[in-house]
mmCIF file of C-alpha atoms in Angstrom:
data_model
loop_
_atom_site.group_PDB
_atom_site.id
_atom_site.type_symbol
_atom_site.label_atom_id
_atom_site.label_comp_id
_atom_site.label_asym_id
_atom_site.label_seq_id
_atom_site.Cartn_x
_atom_site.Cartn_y
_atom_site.Cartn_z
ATOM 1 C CA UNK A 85 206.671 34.732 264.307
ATOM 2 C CA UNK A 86 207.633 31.429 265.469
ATOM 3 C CA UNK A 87 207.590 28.016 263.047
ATOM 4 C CA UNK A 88 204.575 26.502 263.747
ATOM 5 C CA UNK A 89 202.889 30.058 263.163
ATOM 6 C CA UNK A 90 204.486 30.308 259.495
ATOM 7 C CA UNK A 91 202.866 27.140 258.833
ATOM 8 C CA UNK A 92 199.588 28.647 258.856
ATOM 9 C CA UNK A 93 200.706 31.632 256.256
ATOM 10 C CA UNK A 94 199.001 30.893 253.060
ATOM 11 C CA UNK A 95 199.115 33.154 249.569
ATOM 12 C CA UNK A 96 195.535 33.842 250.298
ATOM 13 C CA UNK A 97 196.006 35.656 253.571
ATOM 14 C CA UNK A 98 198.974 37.441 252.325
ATOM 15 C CA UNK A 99 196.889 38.333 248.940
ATOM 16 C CA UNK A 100 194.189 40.025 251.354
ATOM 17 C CA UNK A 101 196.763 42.168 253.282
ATOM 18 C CA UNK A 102 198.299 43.493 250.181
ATOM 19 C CA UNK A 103 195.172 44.138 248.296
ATOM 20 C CA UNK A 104 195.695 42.226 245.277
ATOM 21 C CA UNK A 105 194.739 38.632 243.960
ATOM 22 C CA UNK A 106 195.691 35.474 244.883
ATOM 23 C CA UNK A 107 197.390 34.875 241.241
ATOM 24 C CA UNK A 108 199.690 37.962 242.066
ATOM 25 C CA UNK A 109 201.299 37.014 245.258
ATOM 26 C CA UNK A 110 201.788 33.628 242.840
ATOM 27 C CA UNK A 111 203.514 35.374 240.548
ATOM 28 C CA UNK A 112 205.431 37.243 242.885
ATOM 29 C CA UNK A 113 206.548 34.030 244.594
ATOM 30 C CA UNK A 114 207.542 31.768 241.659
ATOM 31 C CA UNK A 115 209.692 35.018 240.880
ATOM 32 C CA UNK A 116 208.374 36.128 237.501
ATOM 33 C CA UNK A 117 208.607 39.284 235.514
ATOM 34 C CA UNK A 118 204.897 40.571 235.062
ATOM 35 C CA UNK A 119 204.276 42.521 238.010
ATOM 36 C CA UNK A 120 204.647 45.836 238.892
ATOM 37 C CA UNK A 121 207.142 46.993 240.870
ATOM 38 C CA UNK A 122 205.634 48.486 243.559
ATOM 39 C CA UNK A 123 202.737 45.703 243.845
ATOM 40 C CA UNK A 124 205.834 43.198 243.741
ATOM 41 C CA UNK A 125 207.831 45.343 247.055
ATOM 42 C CA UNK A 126 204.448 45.435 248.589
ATOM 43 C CA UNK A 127 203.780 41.245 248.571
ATOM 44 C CA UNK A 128 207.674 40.374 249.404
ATOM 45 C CA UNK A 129 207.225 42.849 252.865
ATOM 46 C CA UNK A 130 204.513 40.806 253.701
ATOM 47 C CA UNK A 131 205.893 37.686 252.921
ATOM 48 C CA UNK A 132 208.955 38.534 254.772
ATOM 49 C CA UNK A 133 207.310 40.268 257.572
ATOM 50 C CA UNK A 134 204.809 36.794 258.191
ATOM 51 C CA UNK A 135 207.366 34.436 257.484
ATOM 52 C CA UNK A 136 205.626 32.443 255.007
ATOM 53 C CA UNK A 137 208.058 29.480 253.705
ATOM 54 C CA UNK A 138 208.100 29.280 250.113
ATOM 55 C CA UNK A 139 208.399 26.071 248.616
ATOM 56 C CA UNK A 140 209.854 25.291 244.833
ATOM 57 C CA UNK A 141 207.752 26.952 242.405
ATOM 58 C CA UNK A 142 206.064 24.128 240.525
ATOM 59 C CA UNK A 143 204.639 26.776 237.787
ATOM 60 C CA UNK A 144 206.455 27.951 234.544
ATOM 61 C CA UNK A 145 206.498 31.305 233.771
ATOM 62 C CA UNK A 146 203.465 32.510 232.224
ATOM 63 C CA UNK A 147 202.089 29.318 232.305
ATOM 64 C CA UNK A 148 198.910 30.397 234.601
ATOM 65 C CA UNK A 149 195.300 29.762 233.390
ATOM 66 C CA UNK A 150 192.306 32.224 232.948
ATOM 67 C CA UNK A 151 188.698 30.668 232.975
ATOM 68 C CA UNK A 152 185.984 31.433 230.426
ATOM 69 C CA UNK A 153 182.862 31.114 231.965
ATOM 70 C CA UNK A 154 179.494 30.822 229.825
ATOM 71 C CA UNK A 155 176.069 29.802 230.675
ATOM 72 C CA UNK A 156 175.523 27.849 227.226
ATOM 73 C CA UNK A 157 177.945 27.535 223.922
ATOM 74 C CA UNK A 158 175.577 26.737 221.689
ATOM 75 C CA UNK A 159 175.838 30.014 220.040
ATOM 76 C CA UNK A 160 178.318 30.909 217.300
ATOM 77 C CA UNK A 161 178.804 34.440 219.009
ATOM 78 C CA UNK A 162 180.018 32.445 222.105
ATOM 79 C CA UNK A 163 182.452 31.234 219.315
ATOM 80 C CA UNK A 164 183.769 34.650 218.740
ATOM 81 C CA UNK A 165 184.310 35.551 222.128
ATOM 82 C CA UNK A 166 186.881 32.363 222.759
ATOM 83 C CA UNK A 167 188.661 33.270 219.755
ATOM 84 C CA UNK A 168 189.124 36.995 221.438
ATOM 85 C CA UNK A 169 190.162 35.791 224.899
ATOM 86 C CA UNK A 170 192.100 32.654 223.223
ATOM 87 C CA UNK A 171 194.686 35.454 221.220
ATOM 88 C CA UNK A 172 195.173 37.574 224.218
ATOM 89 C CA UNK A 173 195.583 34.710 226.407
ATOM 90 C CA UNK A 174 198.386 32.985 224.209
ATOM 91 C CA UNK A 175 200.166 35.780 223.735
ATOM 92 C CA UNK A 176 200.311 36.315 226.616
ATOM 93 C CA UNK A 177 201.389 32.945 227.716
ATOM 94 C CA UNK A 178 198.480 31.962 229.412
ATOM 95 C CA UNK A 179 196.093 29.237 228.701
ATOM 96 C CA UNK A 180 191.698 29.297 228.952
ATOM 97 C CA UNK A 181 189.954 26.749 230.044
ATOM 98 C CA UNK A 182 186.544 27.264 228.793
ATOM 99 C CA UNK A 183 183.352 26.198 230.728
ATOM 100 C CA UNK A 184 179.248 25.590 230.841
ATOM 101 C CA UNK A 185 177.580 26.459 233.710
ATOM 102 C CA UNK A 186 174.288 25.902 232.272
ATOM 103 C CA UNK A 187 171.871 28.318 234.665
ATOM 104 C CA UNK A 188 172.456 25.673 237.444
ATOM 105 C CA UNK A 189 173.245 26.119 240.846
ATOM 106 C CA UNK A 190 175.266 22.557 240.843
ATOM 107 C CA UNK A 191 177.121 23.008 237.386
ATOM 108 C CA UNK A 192 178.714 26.402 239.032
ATOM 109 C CA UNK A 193 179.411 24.386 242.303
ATOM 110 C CA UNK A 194 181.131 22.326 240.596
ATOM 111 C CA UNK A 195 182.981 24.844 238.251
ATOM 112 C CA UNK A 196 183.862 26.292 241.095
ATOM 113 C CA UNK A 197 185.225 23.634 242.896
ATOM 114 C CA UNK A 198 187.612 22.783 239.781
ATOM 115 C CA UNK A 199 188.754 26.506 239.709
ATOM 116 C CA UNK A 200 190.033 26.194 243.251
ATOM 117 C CA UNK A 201 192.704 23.297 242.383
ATOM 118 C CA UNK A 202 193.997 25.338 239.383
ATOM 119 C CA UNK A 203 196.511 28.096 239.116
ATOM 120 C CA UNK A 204 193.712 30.947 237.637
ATOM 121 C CA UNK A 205 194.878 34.013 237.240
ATOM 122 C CA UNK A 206 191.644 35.542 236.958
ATOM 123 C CA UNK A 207 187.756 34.458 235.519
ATOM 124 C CA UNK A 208 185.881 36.581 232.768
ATOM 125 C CA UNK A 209 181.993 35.730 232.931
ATOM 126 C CA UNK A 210 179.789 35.578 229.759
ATOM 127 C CA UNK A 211 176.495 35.382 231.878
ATOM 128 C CA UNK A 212 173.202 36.709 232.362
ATOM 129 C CA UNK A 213 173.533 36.935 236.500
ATOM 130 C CA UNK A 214 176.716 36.169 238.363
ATOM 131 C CA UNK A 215 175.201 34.187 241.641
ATOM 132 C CA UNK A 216 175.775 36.139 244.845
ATOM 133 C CA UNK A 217 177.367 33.022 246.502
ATOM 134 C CA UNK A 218 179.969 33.005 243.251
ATOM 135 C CA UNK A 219 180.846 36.612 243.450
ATOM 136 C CA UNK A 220 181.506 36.528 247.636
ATOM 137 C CA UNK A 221 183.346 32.901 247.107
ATOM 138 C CA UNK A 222 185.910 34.702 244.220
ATOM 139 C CA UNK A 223 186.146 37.902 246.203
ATOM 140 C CA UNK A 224 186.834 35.630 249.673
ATOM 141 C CA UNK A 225 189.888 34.106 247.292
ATOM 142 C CA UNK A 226 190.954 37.464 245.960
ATOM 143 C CA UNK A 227 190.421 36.289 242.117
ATOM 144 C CA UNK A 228 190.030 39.251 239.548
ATOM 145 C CA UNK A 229 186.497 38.575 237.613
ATOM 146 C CA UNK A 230 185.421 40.554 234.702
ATOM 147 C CA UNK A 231 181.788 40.528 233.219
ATOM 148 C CA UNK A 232 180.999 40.189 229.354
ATOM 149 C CA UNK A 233 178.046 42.316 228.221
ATOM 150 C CA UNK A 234 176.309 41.994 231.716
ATOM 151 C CA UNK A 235 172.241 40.985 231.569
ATOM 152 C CA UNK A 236 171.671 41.538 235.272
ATOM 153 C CA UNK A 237 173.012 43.848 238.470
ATOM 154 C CA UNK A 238 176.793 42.984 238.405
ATOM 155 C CA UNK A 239 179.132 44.214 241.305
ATOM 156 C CA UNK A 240 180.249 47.144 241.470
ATOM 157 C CA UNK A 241 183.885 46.029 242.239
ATOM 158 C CA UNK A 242 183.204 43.740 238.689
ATOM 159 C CA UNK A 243 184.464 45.657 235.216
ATOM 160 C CA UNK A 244 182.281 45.000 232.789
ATOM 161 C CA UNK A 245 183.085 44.760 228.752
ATOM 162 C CA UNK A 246 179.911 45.796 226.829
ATOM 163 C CA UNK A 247 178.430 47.133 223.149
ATOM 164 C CA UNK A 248 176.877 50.081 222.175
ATOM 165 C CA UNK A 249 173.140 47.935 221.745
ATOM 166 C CA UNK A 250 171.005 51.110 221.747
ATOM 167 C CA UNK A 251 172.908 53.142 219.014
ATOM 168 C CA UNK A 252 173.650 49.889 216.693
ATOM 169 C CA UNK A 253 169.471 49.285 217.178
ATOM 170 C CA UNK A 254 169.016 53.003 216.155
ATOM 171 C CA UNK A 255 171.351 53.047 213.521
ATOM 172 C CA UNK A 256 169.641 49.840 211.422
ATOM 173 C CA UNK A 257 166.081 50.814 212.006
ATOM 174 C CA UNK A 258 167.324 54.243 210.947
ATOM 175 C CA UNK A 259 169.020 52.672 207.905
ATOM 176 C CA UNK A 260 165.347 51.301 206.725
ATOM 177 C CA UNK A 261 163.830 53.886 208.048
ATOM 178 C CA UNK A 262 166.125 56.108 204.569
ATOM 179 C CA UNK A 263 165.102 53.215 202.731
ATOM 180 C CA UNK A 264 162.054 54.359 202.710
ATOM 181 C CA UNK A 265 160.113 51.908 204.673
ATOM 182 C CA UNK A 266 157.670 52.917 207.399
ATOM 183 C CA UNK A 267 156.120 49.502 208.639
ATOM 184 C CA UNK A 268 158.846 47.723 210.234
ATOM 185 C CA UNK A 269 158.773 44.611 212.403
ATOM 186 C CA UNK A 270 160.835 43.813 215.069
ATOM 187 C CA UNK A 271 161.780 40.591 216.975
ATOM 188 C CA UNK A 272 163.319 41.066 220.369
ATOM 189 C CA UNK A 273 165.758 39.026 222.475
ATOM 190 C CA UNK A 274 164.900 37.738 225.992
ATOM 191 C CA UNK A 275 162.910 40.877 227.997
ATOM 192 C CA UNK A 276 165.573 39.827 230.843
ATOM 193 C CA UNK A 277 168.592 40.779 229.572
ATOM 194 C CA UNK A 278 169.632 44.487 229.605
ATOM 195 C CA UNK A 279 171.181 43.946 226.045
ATOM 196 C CA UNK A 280 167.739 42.963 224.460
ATOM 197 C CA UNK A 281 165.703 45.974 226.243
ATOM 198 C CA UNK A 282 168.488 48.390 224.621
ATOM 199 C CA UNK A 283 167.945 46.938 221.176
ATOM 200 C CA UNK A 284 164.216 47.559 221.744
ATOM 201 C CA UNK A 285 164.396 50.662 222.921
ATOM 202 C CA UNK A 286 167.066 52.081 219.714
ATOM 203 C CA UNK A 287 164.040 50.590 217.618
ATOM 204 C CA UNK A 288 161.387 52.637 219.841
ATOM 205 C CA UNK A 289 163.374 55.986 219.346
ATOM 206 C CA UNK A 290 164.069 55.704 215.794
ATOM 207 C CA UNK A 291 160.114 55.638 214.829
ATOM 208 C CA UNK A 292 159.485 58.088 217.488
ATOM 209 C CA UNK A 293 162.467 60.205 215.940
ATOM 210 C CA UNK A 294 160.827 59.952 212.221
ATOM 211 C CA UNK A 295 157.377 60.339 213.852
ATOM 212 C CA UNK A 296 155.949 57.109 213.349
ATOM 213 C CA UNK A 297 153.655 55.620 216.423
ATOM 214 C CA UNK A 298 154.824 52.319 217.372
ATOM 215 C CA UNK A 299 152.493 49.339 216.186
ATOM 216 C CA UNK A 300 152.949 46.573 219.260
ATOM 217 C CA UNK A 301 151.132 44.199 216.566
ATOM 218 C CA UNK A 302 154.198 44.326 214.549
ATOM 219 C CA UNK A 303 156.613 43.418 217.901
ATOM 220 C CA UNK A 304 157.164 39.781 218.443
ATOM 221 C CA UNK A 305 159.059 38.086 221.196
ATOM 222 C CA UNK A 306 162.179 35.913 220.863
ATOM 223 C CA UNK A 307 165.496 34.433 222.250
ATOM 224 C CA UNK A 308 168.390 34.974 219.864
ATOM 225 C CA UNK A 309 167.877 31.582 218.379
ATOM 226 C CA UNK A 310 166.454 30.237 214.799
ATOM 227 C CA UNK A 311 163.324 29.233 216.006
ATOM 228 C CA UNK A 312 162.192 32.241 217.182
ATOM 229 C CA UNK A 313 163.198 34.177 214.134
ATOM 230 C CA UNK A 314 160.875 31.661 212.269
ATOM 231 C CA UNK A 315 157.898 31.717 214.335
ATOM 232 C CA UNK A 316 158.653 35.750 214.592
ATOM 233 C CA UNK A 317 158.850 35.986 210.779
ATOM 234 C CA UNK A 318 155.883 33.715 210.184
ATOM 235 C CA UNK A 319 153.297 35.570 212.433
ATOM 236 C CA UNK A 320 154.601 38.901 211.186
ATOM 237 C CA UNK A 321 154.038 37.806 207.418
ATOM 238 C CA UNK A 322 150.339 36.875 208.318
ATOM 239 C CA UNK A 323 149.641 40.191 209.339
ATOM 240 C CA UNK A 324 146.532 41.678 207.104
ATOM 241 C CA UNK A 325 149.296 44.442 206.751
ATOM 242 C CA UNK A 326 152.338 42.698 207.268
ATOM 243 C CA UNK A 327 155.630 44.652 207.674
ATOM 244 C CA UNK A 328 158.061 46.232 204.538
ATOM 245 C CA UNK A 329 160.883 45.162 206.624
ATOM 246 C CA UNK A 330 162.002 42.859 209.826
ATOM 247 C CA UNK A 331 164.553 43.542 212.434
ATOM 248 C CA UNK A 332 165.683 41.035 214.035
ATOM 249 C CA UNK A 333 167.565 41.649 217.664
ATOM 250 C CA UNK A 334 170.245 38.985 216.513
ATOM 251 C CA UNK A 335 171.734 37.275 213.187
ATOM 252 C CA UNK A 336 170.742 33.800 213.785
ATOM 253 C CA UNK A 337 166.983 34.973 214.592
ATOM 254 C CA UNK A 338 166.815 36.840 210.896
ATOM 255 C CA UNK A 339 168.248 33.827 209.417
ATOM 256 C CA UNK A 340 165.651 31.786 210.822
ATOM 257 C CA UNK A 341 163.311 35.302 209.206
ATOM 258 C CA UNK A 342 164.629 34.205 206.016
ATOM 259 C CA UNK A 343 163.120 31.070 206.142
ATOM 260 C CA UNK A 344 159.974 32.156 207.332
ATOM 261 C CA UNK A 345 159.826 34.042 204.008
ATOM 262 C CA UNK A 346 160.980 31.324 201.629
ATOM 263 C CA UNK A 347 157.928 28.998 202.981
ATOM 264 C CA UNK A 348 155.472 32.119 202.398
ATOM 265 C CA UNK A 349 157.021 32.074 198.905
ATOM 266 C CA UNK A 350 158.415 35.366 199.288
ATOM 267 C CA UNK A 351 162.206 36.878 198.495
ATOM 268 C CA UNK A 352 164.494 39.001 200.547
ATOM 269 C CA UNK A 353 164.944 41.962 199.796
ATOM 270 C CA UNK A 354 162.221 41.878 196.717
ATOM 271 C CA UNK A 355 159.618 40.944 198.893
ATOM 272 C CA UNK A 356 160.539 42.413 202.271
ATOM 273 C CA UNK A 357 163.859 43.584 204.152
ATOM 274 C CA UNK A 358 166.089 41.883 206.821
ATOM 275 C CA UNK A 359 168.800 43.364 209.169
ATOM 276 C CA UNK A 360 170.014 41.310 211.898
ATOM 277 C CA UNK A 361 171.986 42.002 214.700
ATOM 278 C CA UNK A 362 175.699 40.871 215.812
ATOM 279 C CA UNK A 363 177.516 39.801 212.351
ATOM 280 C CA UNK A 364 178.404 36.649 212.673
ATOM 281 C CA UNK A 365 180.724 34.837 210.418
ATOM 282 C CA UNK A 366 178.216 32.897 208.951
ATOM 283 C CA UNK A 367 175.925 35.453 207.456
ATOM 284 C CA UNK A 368 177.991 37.088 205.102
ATOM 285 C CA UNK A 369 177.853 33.214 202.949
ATOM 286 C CA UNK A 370 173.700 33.635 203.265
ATOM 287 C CA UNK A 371 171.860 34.307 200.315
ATOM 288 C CA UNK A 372 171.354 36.924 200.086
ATOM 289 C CA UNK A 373 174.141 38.159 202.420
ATOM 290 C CA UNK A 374 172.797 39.557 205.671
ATOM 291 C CA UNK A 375 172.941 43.518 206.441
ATOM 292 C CA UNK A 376 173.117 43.552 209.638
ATOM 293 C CA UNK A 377 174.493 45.773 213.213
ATOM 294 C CA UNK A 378 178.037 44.594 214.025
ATOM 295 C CA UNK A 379 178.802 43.991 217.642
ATOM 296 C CA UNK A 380 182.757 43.453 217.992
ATOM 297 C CA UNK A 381 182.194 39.794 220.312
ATOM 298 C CA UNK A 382 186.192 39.326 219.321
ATOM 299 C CA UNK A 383 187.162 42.577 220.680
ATOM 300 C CA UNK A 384 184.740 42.330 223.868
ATOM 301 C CA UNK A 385 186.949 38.920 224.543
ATOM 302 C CA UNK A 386 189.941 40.498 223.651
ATOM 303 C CA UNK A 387 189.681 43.477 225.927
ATOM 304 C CA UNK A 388 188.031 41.250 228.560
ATOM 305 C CA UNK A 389 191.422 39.231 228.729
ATOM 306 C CA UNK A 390 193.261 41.753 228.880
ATOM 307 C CA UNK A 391 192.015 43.228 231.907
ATOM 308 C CA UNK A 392 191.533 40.346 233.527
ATOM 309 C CA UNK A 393 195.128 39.558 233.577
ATOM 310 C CA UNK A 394 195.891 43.403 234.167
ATOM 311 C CA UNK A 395 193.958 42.965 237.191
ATOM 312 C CA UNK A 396 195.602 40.213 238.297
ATOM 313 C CA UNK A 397 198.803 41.203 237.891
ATOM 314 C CA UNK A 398 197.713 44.021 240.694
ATOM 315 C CA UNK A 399 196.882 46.865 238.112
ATOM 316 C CA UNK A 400 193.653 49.405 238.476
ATOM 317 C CA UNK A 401 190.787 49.540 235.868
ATOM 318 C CA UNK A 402 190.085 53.252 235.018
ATOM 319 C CA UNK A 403 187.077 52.776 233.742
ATOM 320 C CA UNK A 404 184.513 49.797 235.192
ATOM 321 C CA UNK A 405 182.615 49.615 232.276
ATOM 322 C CA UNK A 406 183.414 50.021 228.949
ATOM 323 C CA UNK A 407 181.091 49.426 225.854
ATOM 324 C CA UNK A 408 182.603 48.833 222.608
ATOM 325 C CA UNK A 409 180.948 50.474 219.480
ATOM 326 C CA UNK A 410 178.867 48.942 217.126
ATOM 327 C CA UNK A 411 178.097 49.365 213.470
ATOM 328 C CA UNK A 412 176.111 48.711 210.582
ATOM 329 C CA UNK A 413 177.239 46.663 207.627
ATOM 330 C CA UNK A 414 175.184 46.920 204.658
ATOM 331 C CA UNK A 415 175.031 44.118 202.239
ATOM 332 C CA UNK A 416 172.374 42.643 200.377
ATOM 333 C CA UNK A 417 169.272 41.922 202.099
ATOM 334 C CA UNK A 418 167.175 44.998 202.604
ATOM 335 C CA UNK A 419 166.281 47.454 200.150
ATOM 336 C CA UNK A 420 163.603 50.120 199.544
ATOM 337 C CA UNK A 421 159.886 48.526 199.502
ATOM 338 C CA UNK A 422 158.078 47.489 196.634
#
């Protein structure tokens, strides 16, 4: 291959012919340690065989970049999640660069446009739906992705890091279910998201399990956030026969429950029961403290980070998704109705 040919070489072409991501042939290039062996022999034939000219590598060792990709972070869960991919990541050697994409088309142009002049090894979404345009553009550039507790259709090609939501739903309705209580309100998460339709359905099979007929008077909508939990709580309490107990589809919506019932002049559990759903570091310091489902966020960013840079280094996923189990930690605020 003559001169002027090798000028037109790039990692990305190379990256396609050997199968693996841009961040590998990287790696492979600036000569460091973490890649295997046979991926490693595969990239330098190529390199060889096109003639591509490397130049002095400008990187440290292990001093690569994975991006953290939300669509809001005004959650604490979001919180939890960083501090998961933020371990793995340092230990690693690697740093995150966290971003907001906020649900708009130009906030993940632009995202995207920063992620091309960076060295990323890889990008782990925490997202309802991953664009189509996204997806093709990080495929076209060979740069692992991995989903967090996918809301929409995700790739195929895409692992995806999830929680059990049916079971953990199950589990706490079944919990008040032993309690004793047999009118139990529940306040769901956004109907789009595959996450929130679980939780609903674990609540659906746990009265149908006990034989009780669902009462869609005692359902109320919601988002995950306070404000819903409180207009939730409030409507539910109004009932002519309001509900023994409330489940809420996530902790900050029963917190904003618990405030529902202090206006009404009413006490958890005395009056009526709470569970929640995710376990967030907050609402074990509530009073009273929160029973509620545990969903392992830490772990989900933990394990996302570490395939994302397993991927990139040129490894295959066994499994493409993988849901991490929840469970239920009892503390203070439900008990058996009055």
């Amino acid at each position: 291959m003559g001169s002027d040919n090798n000028r037109n070489v790039t990692i990305a072409m190379i990256a396609r012919l050997a199968g693996v991501s841009v961040p590998t042939v990287s790696r492979v290039i600036n000569g460091r340690s973490d890649v295997a062996p046979q991926t490693r022999e595969r990239v330098e034939e190529l390199l060889t065989r096109h003639g591509y000219q490397r130049r002095s590598a400008s990187r440290r060792p292990g001093s690569g970049l994975v991006d953290l990709v939300f669509n809001d972070l005004d959650s604490p869960w979001a919180v939890e999640i960083i501090r998961g991919v933020e371990d793995v990541a340092h230990a690693a050697g690697t740093g995150t660069v966290v971003s907001a994409i906020h649900r708009r088309t130009s906030a993940a142009k632009q995202w995207l446009d920063n992620m091309r002049s960076r060295s990323t090894e890889g990008v782990i979404f925490v997202t309802s739906i991953v664009a189509p345009p996204l997806q093709a553009e990080l495929r076209r550039l060979n740069i692992p992705v991995v989903i967090v507790d996918p809301a929409g259709v995700t790739p195929q090609e895409a692992p995806t890091i999830g929680a059990t939501n049916w079971a953990g739903s199950l589990r706490a309705n079944q919990y008040l279910l032993g309690l004793g209580h047999r009118r139990i309100g529940f306040i769901a998460g956004p109907p789009q998201l595959m996450c929130s339709r679980a939780r609903m359905d674990g609540y659906r099979a746990a009265l149908d399990a006990a034989g009780i007929a669902v009462d869609d008077t005692l359902i109320r909508p919601g988002n995950f956030y306070h404000e819903a939990g409180y207009a939730g709580g409030t409507q539910l309490l109004a009932l002519p026969d309001p509900p023994t107990a409330i489940f809420a589809s996530s902790d900050q919506m029963a917190l904003g429950v618990y405030e529902a019932v202090r206006k009404r002049g009413l006490r958890v559990p005395d009056d009526i029961s709470v569970v929640g759903f995710d376990d967030l570091p907050e609402v074990r310091w509530c009073s009273p403290p929160l029973t509620t489902i545990r969903q392992p966020l830490a772990e989900m960013g933990m394990l996302a980070a570490r395939t994302v840079l397993r991927l990139a280094n040129g490894e295959r996923i066994e499994s493409p998704r993988v849901e991490l189990a929840t469970e239920l930690v009892v503390r203070d605020s439900a008990a058996p109705p009055r």
